[in-house]
mmCIF file of N, CA and C in Angstrom:
data_model
loop_
_atom_site.group_PDB
_atom_site.id
_atom_site.type_symbol
_atom_site.label_atom_id
_atom_site.label_comp_id
_atom_site.label_asym_id
_atom_site.label_seq_id
_atom_site.Cartn_x
_atom_site.Cartn_y
_atom_site.Cartn_z
ATOM 1 N N UNK A 952 -40.100 10.720 -1.029
ATOM 2 C CA UNK A 952 -38.725 10.106 -1.261
ATOM 3 C C UNK A 952 -37.909 11.040 -2.008
ATOM 4 N N UNK A 953 -36.772 10.630 -1.811
ATOM 5 C CA UNK A 953 -35.555 11.475 -2.512
ATOM 6 C C UNK A 953 -34.529 10.374 -2.920
ATOM 7 N N UNK A 954 -35.150 10.004 -4.259
ATOM 8 C CA UNK A 954 -34.131 8.969 -4.655
ATOM 9 C C UNK A 954 -32.711 9.278 -5.277
ATOM 10 N N UNK A 955 -32.631 10.665 -5.553
ATOM 11 C CA UNK A 955 -31.286 11.159 -5.900
ATOM 12 C C UNK A 955 -30.315 10.879 -4.665
ATOM 13 N N UNK A 956 -30.819 11.311 -3.344
ATOM 14 C CA UNK A 956 -29.992 11.262 -2.255
ATOM 15 C C UNK A 956 -29.760 9.708 -1.782
ATOM 16 N N UNK A 957 -30.736 8.985 -2.022
ATOM 17 C CA UNK A 957 -30.742 7.627 -1.666
ATOM 18 C C UNK A 957 -29.378 7.026 -2.480
ATOM 19 N N UNK A 958 -29.490 7.283 -3.606
ATOM 20 C CA UNK A 958 -28.371 6.604 -4.543
ATOM 21 C C UNK A 958 -26.892 7.184 -4.012
ATOM 22 N N UNK A 959 -26.974 8.566 -3.489
ATOM 23 C CA UNK A 959 -25.682 9.197 -3.039
ATOM 24 C C UNK A 959 -25.239 8.348 -1.905
ATOM 25 N N UNK A 960 -26.210 8.194 -1.069
ATOM 26 C CA UNK A 960 -25.786 7.503 0.196
ATOM 27 C C UNK A 960 -25.197 6.169 -0.108
ATOM 28 N N UNK A 961 -25.904 5.378 -0.976
ATOM 29 C CA UNK A 961 -25.537 4.013 -1.253
ATOM 30 C C UNK A 961 -24.135 3.928 -2.012
ATOM 31 N N UNK A 962 -23.962 5.020 -2.847
ATOM 32 C CA UNK A 962 -22.545 5.138 -3.462
ATOM 33 C C UNK A 962 -21.583 5.294 -2.493
ATOM 34 N N UNK A 963 -21.768 6.228 -1.541
ATOM 35 C CA UNK A 963 -20.871 6.536 -0.558
ATOM 36 C C UNK A 963 -20.583 5.233 0.409
ATOM 37 N N UNK A 964 -21.647 4.517 0.631
ATOM 38 C CA UNK A 964 -21.607 3.348 1.468
ATOM 39 C C UNK A 964 -20.502 2.351 0.902
ATOM 40 N N UNK A 965 -20.807 2.171 -0.369
ATOM 41 C CA UNK A 965 -19.863 1.245 -1.224
ATOM 42 C C UNK A 965 -18.517 1.866 -1.198
ATOM 43 N N UNK A 966 -18.366 3.260 -1.436
ATOM 44 C CA UNK A 966 -17.108 3.822 -1.470
ATOM 45 C C UNK A 966 -16.406 3.581 0.068
ATOM 46 N N UNK A 967 -17.042 3.717 1.014
ATOM 47 C CA UNK A 967 -16.329 3.492 2.304
ATOM 48 C C UNK A 967 -16.032 1.864 2.541
ATOM 49 N N UNK A 968 -16.940 1.158 1.880
ATOM 50 C CA UNK A 968 -16.535 -0.290 2.012
ATOM 51 C C UNK A 968 -15.316 -0.628 1.176
ATOM 52 N N UNK A 969 -15.255 -0.006 -0.032
ATOM 53 C CA UNK A 969 -13.833 -0.335 -0.820
ATOM 54 C C UNK A 969 -12.706 0.076 0.100
ATOM 55 N N UNK A 970 -12.938 1.389 0.601
ATOM 56 C CA UNK A 970 -11.766 1.932 1.512
ATOM 57 C C UNK A 970 -11.357 0.918 2.612
ATOM 58 N N UNK A 971 -12.483 0.314 3.315
ATOM 59 C CA UNK A 971 -12.153 -0.535 4.203
ATOM 60 C C UNK A 971 -11.457 -1.644 3.785
ATOM 61 N N UNK A 972 -11.827 -2.124 2.546
ATOM 62 C CA UNK A 972 -10.993 -3.429 1.927
ATOM 63 C C UNK A 972 -9.522 -2.958 1.782
ATOM 64 N N UNK A 973 -9.190 -1.794 1.274
ATOM 65 C CA UNK A 973 -7.907 -1.429 1.131
ATOM 66 C C UNK A 973 -7.073 -1.368 2.335
ATOM 67 N N UNK A 974 -7.933 -0.663 3.457
ATOM 68 C CA UNK A 974 -7.327 -0.840 4.772
ATOM 69 C C UNK A 974 -6.940 -2.145 5.334
ATOM 70 N N UNK A 975 -7.972 -3.110 5.161
ATOM 71 C CA UNK A 975 -7.517 -4.477 5.411
ATOM 72 C C UNK A 975 -6.360 -5.140 4.626
ATOM 73 N N UNK A 976 -6.337 -4.755 3.512
ATOM 74 C CA UNK A 976 -5.042 -5.124 2.677
ATOM 75 C C UNK A 976 -3.906 -4.699 3.109
ATOM 76 N N UNK A 977 -3.949 -3.423 3.688
ATOM 77 C CA UNK A 977 -2.612 -2.711 4.113
ATOM 78 C C UNK A 977 -2.297 -3.089 5.635
ATOM 79 N N UNK A 978 -3.174 -3.910 6.228
ATOM 80 C CA UNK A 978 -2.927 -4.335 7.726
ATOM 81 C C UNK A 978 -3.348 -3.252 8.578
ATOM 82 N N UNK A 979 -4.248 -2.305 8.259
ATOM 83 C CA UNK A 979 -4.625 -1.317 9.136
ATOM 84 C C UNK A 979 -6.122 -1.748 9.568
ATOM 85 N N UNK A 980 -6.015 -2.583 10.652
ATOM 86 C CA UNK A 980 -7.157 -3.396 10.990
ATOM 87 C C UNK A 980 -8.284 -2.453 11.739
ATOM 88 N N UNK A 981 -7.683 -1.498 12.461
ATOM 89 C CA UNK A 981 -8.571 -0.632 13.443
ATOM 90 C C UNK A 981 -9.222 0.158 12.451
ATOM 91 N N UNK A 982 -8.742 0.874 11.484
ATOM 92 C CA UNK A 982 -9.337 1.705 10.595
ATOM 93 C C UNK A 982 -10.213 0.875 9.550
ATOM 94 N N UNK A 983 -9.890 -0.297 9.188
ATOM 95 C CA UNK A 983 -10.824 -1.116 8.475
ATOM 96 C C UNK A 983 -12.105 -1.279 9.182
ATOM 97 N N UNK A 984 -12.043 -1.522 10.514
ATOM 98 C CA UNK A 984 -13.300 -1.702 11.376
ATOM 99 C C UNK A 984 -14.099 -0.511 11.289
ATOM 100 N N UNK A 985 -13.356 0.833 11.548
ATOM 101 C CA UNK A 985 -14.240 2.012 11.658
ATOM 102 C C UNK A 985 -14.896 2.250 10.142
ATOM 103 N N UNK A 986 -14.027 1.966 9.055
ATOM 104 C CA UNK A 986 -14.693 2.077 7.649
ATOM 105 C C UNK A 986 -15.791 1.275 7.533
ATOM 106 N N UNK A 987 -15.891 0.045 7.921
ATOM 107 C CA UNK A 987 -17.033 -0.898 7.947
ATOM 108 C C UNK A 987 -18.188 -0.226 8.580
ATOM 109 N N UNK A 988 -17.898 0.204 9.888
ATOM 110 C CA UNK A 988 -19.063 0.970 10.435
ATOM 111 C C UNK A 988 -19.633 2.063 9.705
ATOM 112 N N UNK A 989 -18.669 2.894 9.093
ATOM 113 C CA UNK A 989 -19.111 3.901 8.305
ATOM 114 C C UNK A 989 -19.984 3.444 6.998
ATOM 115 N N UNK A 990 -19.641 2.431 6.362
ATOM 116 C CA UNK A 990 -20.333 1.758 5.239
ATOM 117 C C UNK A 990 -21.757 1.335 5.828
ATOM 118 N N UNK A 991 -21.886 0.704 6.955
ATOM 119 C CA UNK A 991 -23.129 0.317 7.550
ATOM 120 C C UNK A 991 -23.989 1.478 7.823
ATOM 121 N N UNK A 992 -23.278 2.499 8.474
ATOM 122 C CA UNK A 992 -24.115 3.719 8.743
ATOM 123 C C UNK A 992 -24.788 4.258 7.492
ATOM 124 N N UNK A 993 -23.963 4.504 6.600
ATOM 125 C CA UNK A 993 -24.553 5.109 5.148
ATOM 126 C C UNK A 993 -25.444 4.156 4.580
ATOM 127 N N UNK A 994 -25.465 2.785 4.687
ATOM 128 C CA UNK A 994 -26.388 2.087 4.136
ATOM 129 C C UNK A 994 -27.502 2.248 4.793
ATOM 130 N N UNK A 995 -27.570 2.185 6.003
ATOM 131 C CA UNK A 995 -28.835 2.529 6.894
ATOM 132 C C UNK A 995 -29.448 3.857 6.528
ATOM 133 N N UNK A 996 -28.678 4.891 6.416
ATOM 134 C CA UNK A 996 -29.150 6.186 6.031
ATOM 135 C C UNK A 996 -29.791 6.140 4.587
ATOM 136 N N UNK A 997 -29.274 5.396 3.877
ATOM 137 C CA UNK A 997 -29.614 5.225 2.383
ATOM 138 C C UNK A 997 -31.119 4.811 2.540
ATOM 139 N N UNK A 998 -31.355 3.798 3.264
ATOM 140 C CA UNK A 998 -32.700 3.171 3.534
ATOM 141 C C UNK A 998 -33.579 4.126 4.045
ATOM 142 N N UNK A 999 -33.336 4.923 5.141
ATOM 143 C CA UNK A 999 -34.151 5.992 5.640
ATOM 144 C C UNK A 999 -34.279 7.078 4.646
ATOM 145 N N UNK A 1000 -33.365 7.461 3.850
ATOM 146 C CA UNK A 1000 -33.645 8.330 2.771
ATOM 147 C C UNK A 1000 -34.560 7.977 1.924
ATOM 148 N N UNK A 1001 -34.611 6.701 1.411
ATOM 149 C CA UNK A 1001 -35.513 5.903 0.526
ATOM 150 C C UNK A 1001 -36.918 6.133 1.022
ATOM 151 N N UNK A 1002 -36.997 5.959 2.268
ATOM 152 C CA UNK A 1002 -38.480 6.034 2.906
ATOM 153 C C UNK A 1002 -38.834 7.496 3.083
ATOM 154 N N UNK A 1003 -37.928 8.501 2.688
ATOM 155 C CA UNK A 1003 -38.273 9.941 3.098
ATOM 156 C C UNK A 1003 -37.956 10.442 4.460
ATOM 157 N N UNK A 1004 -37.241 9.772 5.130
ATOM 158 C CA UNK A 1004 -36.793 9.966 6.530
ATOM 159 C C UNK A 1004 -35.428 10.151 6.696
ATOM 160 N N UNK A 1005 -34.780 11.121 6.046
ATOM 161 C CA UNK A 1005 -33.358 11.264 6.299
ATOM 162 C C UNK A 1005 -32.958 11.552 7.854
ATOM 163 N N UNK A 1006 -31.916 11.058 8.109
ATOM 164 C CA UNK A 1006 -31.778 10.818 9.714
ATOM 165 C C UNK A 1006 -30.363 11.348 10.022
ATOM 166 N N UNK A 1007 -29.955 11.836 11.053
ATOM 167 C CA UNK A 1007 -28.594 12.241 11.453
ATOM 168 C C UNK A 1007 -28.239 11.194 12.530
ATOM 169 N N UNK A 1008 -27.005 11.161 12.962
ATOM 170 C CA UNK A 1008 -26.493 10.403 14.042
ATOM 171 C C UNK A 1008 -25.485 9.313 13.362
ATOM 172 N N UNK A 1009 -24.847 8.579 14.253
ATOM 173 C CA UNK A 1009 -23.838 7.463 14.098
ATOM 174 C C UNK A 1009 -24.186 6.379 14.736
ATOM 175 N N UNK A 1010 -25.103 6.180 15.591
ATOM 176 C CA UNK A 1010 -25.397 4.947 16.348
ATOM 177 C C UNK A 1010 -26.118 4.065 15.430
ATOM 178 N N UNK A 1011 -25.436 2.833 15.096
ATOM 179 C CA UNK A 1011 -26.073 1.955 14.126
ATOM 180 C C UNK A 1011 -27.298 1.293 14.803
ATOM 181 N N UNK A 1012 -27.424 1.158 16.157
ATOM 182 C CA UNK A 1012 -28.570 0.561 16.768
ATOM 183 C C UNK A 1012 -29.644 1.519 16.756
ATOM 184 N N UNK A 1013 -29.559 2.615 16.875
ATOM 185 C CA UNK A 1013 -30.591 3.598 16.808
ATOM 186 C C UNK A 1013 -30.908 3.820 15.411
ATOM 187 N N UNK A 1014 -30.207 3.825 14.410
ATOM 188 C CA UNK A 1014 -30.555 3.890 13.077
ATOM 189 C C UNK A 1014 -31.350 2.639 12.707
ATOM 190 N N UNK A 1015 -30.876 1.627 13.098
ATOM 191 C CA UNK A 1015 -31.585 0.377 12.773
ATOM 192 C C UNK A 1015 -32.999 0.257 13.354
ATOM 193 N N UNK A 1016 -33.117 0.936 14.562
ATOM 194 C CA UNK A 1016 -34.451 0.986 15.126
ATOM 195 C C UNK A 1016 -35.563 1.785 14.190
ATOM 196 N N UNK A 1017 -34.956 2.865 13.615
ATOM 197 C CA UNK A 1017 -35.650 3.757 12.753
ATOM 198 C C UNK A 1017 -35.868 2.938 11.444
ATOM 199 N N UNK A 1018 -34.950 2.150 10.932
ATOM 200 C CA UNK A 1018 -35.317 1.464 9.745
ATOM 201 C C UNK A 1018 -36.394 0.500 9.926
ATOM 202 N N UNK A 1019 -36.382 -0.317 11.154
ATOM 203 C CA UNK A 1019 -37.422 -1.284 11.612
ATOM 204 C C UNK A 1019 -38.682 -0.584 11.570
ATOM 205 N N UNK A 1020 -38.960 0.705 11.461
ATOM 206 C CA UNK A 1020 -40.271 1.162 11.357
ATOM 207 C C UNK A 1020 -40.914 1.014 9.836
ATOM 208 N N UNK A 1021 -39.979 0.836 8.951
ATOM 209 C CA UNK A 1021 -40.452 0.888 7.500
ATOM 210 C C UNK A 1021 -40.281 -0.632 7.008
ATOM 211 N N UNK A 1022 -39.297 -1.327 7.446
ATOM 212 C CA UNK A 1022 -39.097 -2.604 6.760
ATOM 213 C C UNK A 1022 -38.577 -3.661 7.707
ATOM 214 N N UNK A 1023 -38.998 -4.949 7.716
ATOM 215 C CA UNK A 1023 -38.438 -5.917 8.530
ATOM 216 C C UNK A 1023 -36.790 -6.102 8.229
ATOM 217 N N UNK A 1024 -36.192 -6.284 9.292
ATOM 218 C CA UNK A 1024 -34.715 -6.376 9.275
ATOM 219 C C UNK A 1024 -34.107 -7.965 9.652
ATOM 220 N N UNK A 1025 -33.597 -8.473 8.726
ATOM 221 C CA UNK A 1025 -33.097 -9.984 8.967
ATOM 222 C C UNK A 1025 -32.336 -10.076 10.212
ATOM 223 N N UNK A 1026 -32.243 -11.058 11.003
ATOM 224 C CA UNK A 1026 -31.545 -11.260 12.086
ATOM 225 C C UNK A 1026 -30.063 -11.041 11.918
ATOM 226 N N UNK A 1027 -29.465 -11.376 10.722
ATOM 227 C CA UNK A 1027 -28.014 -11.371 10.452
ATOM 228 C C UNK A 1027 -27.681 -9.904 10.329
ATOM 229 N N UNK A 1028 -28.723 -9.099 9.911
ATOM 230 C CA UNK A 1028 -28.306 -7.395 9.500
ATOM 231 C C UNK A 1028 -28.354 -6.896 10.983
ATOM 232 N N UNK A 1029 -29.415 -7.304 11.879
ATOM 233 C CA UNK A 1029 -29.399 -6.787 13.258
ATOM 234 C C UNK A 1029 -27.984 -7.071 13.906
ATOM 235 N N UNK A 1030 -27.493 -8.313 13.840
ATOM 236 C CA UNK A 1030 -26.391 -8.629 14.517
ATOM 237 C C UNK A 1030 -25.160 -7.705 13.916
ATOM 238 N N UNK A 1031 -25.171 -7.574 12.739
ATOM 239 C CA UNK A 1031 -24.124 -6.804 11.928
ATOM 240 C C UNK A 1031 -24.182 -5.272 12.553
ATOM 241 N N UNK A 1032 -25.084 -4.901 12.779
ATOM 242 C CA UNK A 1032 -25.232 -3.446 13.327
ATOM 243 C C UNK A 1032 -24.962 -3.401 14.675
ATOM 244 N N UNK A 1033 -25.214 -4.291 15.495
ATOM 245 C CA UNK A 1033 -24.810 -4.362 16.977
ATOM 246 C C UNK A 1033 -23.340 -4.582 17.096
ATOM 247 N N UNK A 1034 -22.702 -5.229 16.194
ATOM 248 C CA UNK A 1034 -21.307 -5.527 16.430
ATOM 249 C C UNK A 1034 -20.544 -4.456 15.649
ATOM 250 N N UNK A 1035 -20.901 -3.882 14.592
ATOM 251 C CA UNK A 1035 -20.240 -2.819 14.050
ATOM 252 C C UNK A 1035 -20.412 -1.564 14.735
ATOM 253 N N UNK A 1036 -21.444 -1.274 15.561
ATOM 254 C CA UNK A 1036 -21.692 -0.168 16.364
ATOM 255 C C UNK A 1036 -20.484 0.098 17.331
ATOM 256 N N UNK A 1037 -19.817 -1.048 17.811
ATOM 257 C CA UNK A 1037 -18.723 -0.994 18.787
ATOM 258 C C UNK A 1037 -17.498 -0.334 18.106
ATOM 259 N N UNK A 1038 -17.341 -0.319 16.825
ATOM 260 C CA UNK A 1038 -16.185 0.215 16.257
ATOM 261 C C UNK A 1038 -16.138 1.838 15.829
ATOM 262 N N UNK A 1039 -17.179 2.503 16.505
ATOM 263 C CA UNK A 1039 -17.207 3.886 16.055
ATOM 264 C C UNK A 1039 -16.242 4.772 16.888
ATOM 265 N N UNK A 1040 -16.017 4.541 18.166
ATOM 266 C CA UNK A 1040 -15.121 5.305 18.906
ATOM 267 C C UNK A 1040 -13.776 4.622 19.240
ATOM 268 N N UNK A 1041 -13.692 3.333 19.693
ATOM 269 C CA UNK A 1041 -12.624 2.586 20.125
ATOM 270 C C UNK A 1041 -11.668 2.635 19.062
ATOM 271 N N UNK A 1042 -11.950 2.309 17.699
ATOM 272 C CA UNK A 1042 -10.956 2.170 16.609
ATOM 273 C C UNK A 1042 -10.097 3.470 16.281
ATOM 274 N N UNK A 1043 -10.565 4.557 17.073
ATOM 275 C CA UNK A 1043 -9.781 5.665 16.659
ATOM 276 C C UNK A 1043 -9.295 6.530 17.879
ATOM 277 N N UNK A 1044 -9.554 6.294 18.964
ATOM 278 C CA UNK A 1044 -9.245 7.108 20.108
ATOM 279 C C UNK A 1044 -8.511 6.217 21.189
ATOM 280 N N UNK A 1045 -7.245 6.618 21.605
ATOM 281 C CA UNK A 1045 -6.560 5.827 22.514
ATOM 282 C C UNK A 1045 -7.183 5.810 23.985
ATOM 283 N N UNK A 1046 -7.948 6.877 24.411
ATOM 284 C CA UNK A 1046 -8.621 6.854 25.691
ATOM 285 C C UNK A 1046 -9.915 6.037 25.635
ATOM 286 N N UNK A 1047 -10.098 5.098 24.688
ATOM 287 C CA UNK A 1047 -11.081 4.251 24.610
ATOM 288 C C UNK A 1047 -10.900 3.019 25.488
ATOM 289 N N UNK A 1048 -9.593 2.921 25.748
ATOM 290 C CA UNK A 1048 -8.770 1.743 26.365
ATOM 291 C C UNK A 1048 -8.005 2.278 27.552
ATOM 292 N N UNK A 1049 -7.862 1.317 28.765
ATOM 293 C CA UNK A 1049 -7.004 1.908 29.725
ATOM 294 C C UNK A 1049 -5.656 2.335 29.348
ATOM 295 N N UNK A 1050 -5.089 1.526 28.418
ATOM 296 C CA UNK A 1050 -3.727 1.876 27.892
ATOM 297 C C UNK A 1050 -3.600 1.344 26.450
ATOM 298 N N UNK A 1051 -2.773 1.777 25.697
ATOM 299 C CA UNK A 1051 -2.418 1.424 24.298
ATOM 300 C C UNK A 1051 -3.274 1.980 23.376
ATOM 301 N N UNK A 1052 -2.844 1.940 22.062
ATOM 302 C CA UNK A 1052 -3.242 2.616 21.017
ATOM 303 C C UNK A 1052 -4.290 1.623 20.151
ATOM 304 N N UNK A 1053 -5.487 2.297 19.600
ATOM 305 C CA UNK A 1053 -6.264 1.502 18.797
ATOM 306 C C UNK A 1053 -5.548 0.713 17.783
ATOM 307 N N UNK A 1054 -4.584 1.208 17.162
ATOM 308 C CA UNK A 1054 -3.922 0.491 16.166
ATOM 309 C C UNK A 1054 -3.346 -0.803 16.491
ATOM 310 N N UNK A 1055 -3.141 -1.076 17.850
ATOM 311 C CA UNK A 1055 -2.698 -2.365 18.406
ATOM 312 C C UNK A 1055 -3.933 -3.068 19.119
ATOM 313 N N UNK A 1056 -5.061 -2.773 18.904
ATOM 314 C CA UNK A 1056 -6.047 -3.306 19.649
ATOM 315 C C UNK A 1056 -7.089 -4.284 18.814
ATOM 316 N N UNK A 1057 -6.940 -4.040 17.488
ATOM 317 C CA UNK A 1057 -7.806 -4.840 16.596
ATOM 318 C C UNK A 1057 -6.930 -5.696 15.678
ATOM 319 N N UNK A 1058 -7.474 -6.851 15.447
ATOM 320 C CA UNK A 1058 -6.773 -7.955 14.726
ATOM 321 C C UNK A 1058 -7.163 -8.168 13.350
ATOM 322 N N UNK A 1059 -6.617 -9.057 12.599
ATOM 323 C CA UNK A 1059 -7.129 -9.383 11.249
ATOM 324 C C UNK A 1059 -8.393 -10.107 11.219
ATOM 325 N N UNK A 1060 -8.583 -10.730 12.313
ATOM 326 C CA UNK A 1060 -9.916 -11.511 12.469
ATOM 327 C C UNK A 1060 -11.155 -10.492 12.670
ATOM 328 N N UNK A 1061 -10.909 -9.499 13.569
ATOM 329 C CA UNK A 1061 -11.721 -8.317 13.723
ATOM 330 C C UNK A 1061 -12.258 -7.773 12.469
ATOM 331 N N UNK A 1062 -11.245 -7.408 11.778
ATOM 332 C CA UNK A 1062 -11.251 -6.619 10.455
ATOM 333 C C UNK A 1062 -11.938 -7.581 9.363
ATOM 334 N N UNK A 1063 -11.684 -8.826 9.312
ATOM 335 C CA UNK A 1063 -12.184 -9.701 8.436
ATOM 336 C C UNK A 1063 -13.960 -9.791 8.675
ATOM 337 N N UNK A 1064 -14.086 -10.066 10.086
ATOM 338 C CA UNK A 1064 -15.525 -10.164 10.477
ATOM 339 C C UNK A 1064 -16.314 -8.754 10.146
ATOM 340 N N UNK A 1065 -15.645 -7.708 10.305
ATOM 341 C CA UNK A 1065 -16.166 -6.367 10.106
ATOM 342 C C UNK A 1065 -16.603 -6.262 8.457
ATOM 343 N N UNK A 1066 -15.733 -6.582 7.744
ATOM 344 C CA UNK A 1066 -15.920 -6.591 6.296
ATOM 345 C C UNK A 1066 -17.280 -7.371 5.932
ATOM 346 N N UNK A 1067 -17.152 -8.707 6.570
ATOM 347 C CA UNK A 1067 -18.406 -9.637 6.431
ATOM 348 C C UNK A 1067 -19.640 -9.063 6.961
ATOM 349 N N UNK A 1068 -19.774 -8.372 7.801
ATOM 350 C CA UNK A 1068 -20.927 -7.683 8.411
ATOM 351 C C UNK A 1068 -21.319 -6.581 7.781
ATOM 352 N N UNK A 1069 -20.304 -5.681 7.320
ATOM 353 C CA UNK A 1069 -20.661 -4.504 6.541
ATOM 354 C C UNK A 1069 -21.317 -4.984 5.136
ATOM 355 N N UNK A 1070 -20.541 -5.917 4.504
ATOM 356 C CA UNK A 1070 -21.123 -6.261 3.186
ATOM 357 C C UNK A 1070 -22.678 -6.852 3.368
ATOM 358 N N UNK A 1071 -22.851 -7.444 4.429
ATOM 359 C CA UNK A 1071 -24.234 -8.034 4.556
ATOM 360 C C UNK A 1071 -25.237 -6.959 4.830
ATOM 361 N N UNK A 1072 -24.866 -5.704 5.412
ATOM 362 C CA UNK A 1072 -25.720 -4.608 5.587
ATOM 363 C C UNK A 1072 -25.879 -3.908 4.588
ATOM 364 N N UNK A 1073 -24.752 -3.757 3.568
ATOM 365 C CA UNK A 1073 -24.869 -3.052 2.326
ATOM 366 C C UNK A 1073 -25.877 -3.926 1.396
ATOM 367 N N UNK A 1074 -25.797 -5.191 1.187
ATOM 368 C CA UNK A 1074 -26.628 -6.046 0.441
ATOM 369 C C UNK A 1074 -28.076 -5.797 0.804
ATOM 370 N N UNK A 1075 -28.282 -5.656 2.165
ATOM 371 C CA UNK A 1075 -29.764 -5.472 2.716
ATOM 372 C C UNK A 1075 -30.223 -4.085 2.225
ATOM 373 N N UNK A 1076 -29.216 -3.089 2.350
ATOM 374 C CA UNK A 1076 -29.671 -1.858 1.827
ATOM 375 C C UNK A 1076 -30.116 -1.782 0.217
ATOM 376 N N UNK A 1077 -29.179 -2.617 -0.421
ATOM 377 C CA UNK A 1077 -29.542 -2.599 -2.007
ATOM 378 C C UNK A 1077 -30.642 -3.182 -2.213
ATOM 379 N N UNK A 1078 -31.201 -4.234 -1.436
ATOM 380 C CA UNK A 1078 -32.470 -4.982 -1.666
ATOM 381 C C UNK A 1078 -33.611 -3.992 -1.385
ATOM 382 N N UNK A 1079 -33.569 -3.210 -0.433
ATOM 383 C CA UNK A 1079 -34.564 -2.344 0.195
ATOM 384 C C UNK A 1079 -34.771 -1.174 -0.692
ATOM 385 N N UNK A 1080 -33.585 -0.577 -1.114
ATOM 386 C CA UNK A 1080 -33.744 0.578 -2.022
ATOM 387 C C UNK A 1080 -33.619 0.403 -3.278
ATOM 388 N N UNK A 1081 -33.311 -0.739 -3.872
ATOM 389 C CA UNK A 1081 -33.166 -0.924 -5.288
ATOM 390 C C UNK A 1081 -32.031 -0.353 -6.059
ATOM 391 N N UNK A 1082 -31.130 0.075 -5.238
ATOM 392 C CA UNK A 1082 -29.778 0.764 -5.666
ATOM 393 C C UNK A 1082 -28.572 -0.200 -5.593
ATOM 394 N N UNK A 1083 -28.272 -0.938 -6.677
ATOM 395 C CA UNK A 1083 -27.225 -1.743 -6.603
ATOM 396 C C UNK A 1083 -25.920 -1.172 -6.785
ATOM 397 N N UNK A 1084 -24.787 -1.751 -6.350
ATOM 398 C CA UNK A 1084 -23.481 -1.156 -6.500
ATOM 399 C C UNK A 1084 -23.141 -0.848 -7.955
ATOM 400 N N UNK A 1085 -22.460 0.232 -8.229
ATOM 401 C CA UNK A 1085 -21.957 0.357 -9.663
ATOM 402 C C UNK A 1085 -20.825 -0.778 -9.857
ATOM 403 N N UNK A 1086 -20.793 -1.004 -11.164
ATOM 404 C CA UNK A 1086 -19.663 -1.919 -11.515
ATOM 405 C C UNK A 1086 -18.317 -1.362 -11.453
#
């Protein structure tokens, strides 16, 4: 295990989550959704680091599959990863849609749900790794 890096991954995951909250507050819903994906990704990587299995990649479903080799994953965390996984590309690239810019494709409701789902994933990672967010 590499506890130092686990802590680093968790700190960055919460940092990304705080950025997502700021993006939500400013009305930048597409980037809020992307930052939520990033927070969830880093929380899963923290778990894998905790078990001595640092992993590369951005696909939350694949990372989740790796995590499930070491710990049972609650259904709500599985759902969170499946939903947030959809925000990796389309939140940033206009060619993800037939027309229009990502900035116009994501709503306040999308961003609010993404925040809730990312928070759920982060709390799960805290329980697994034992690294709670800094005050």
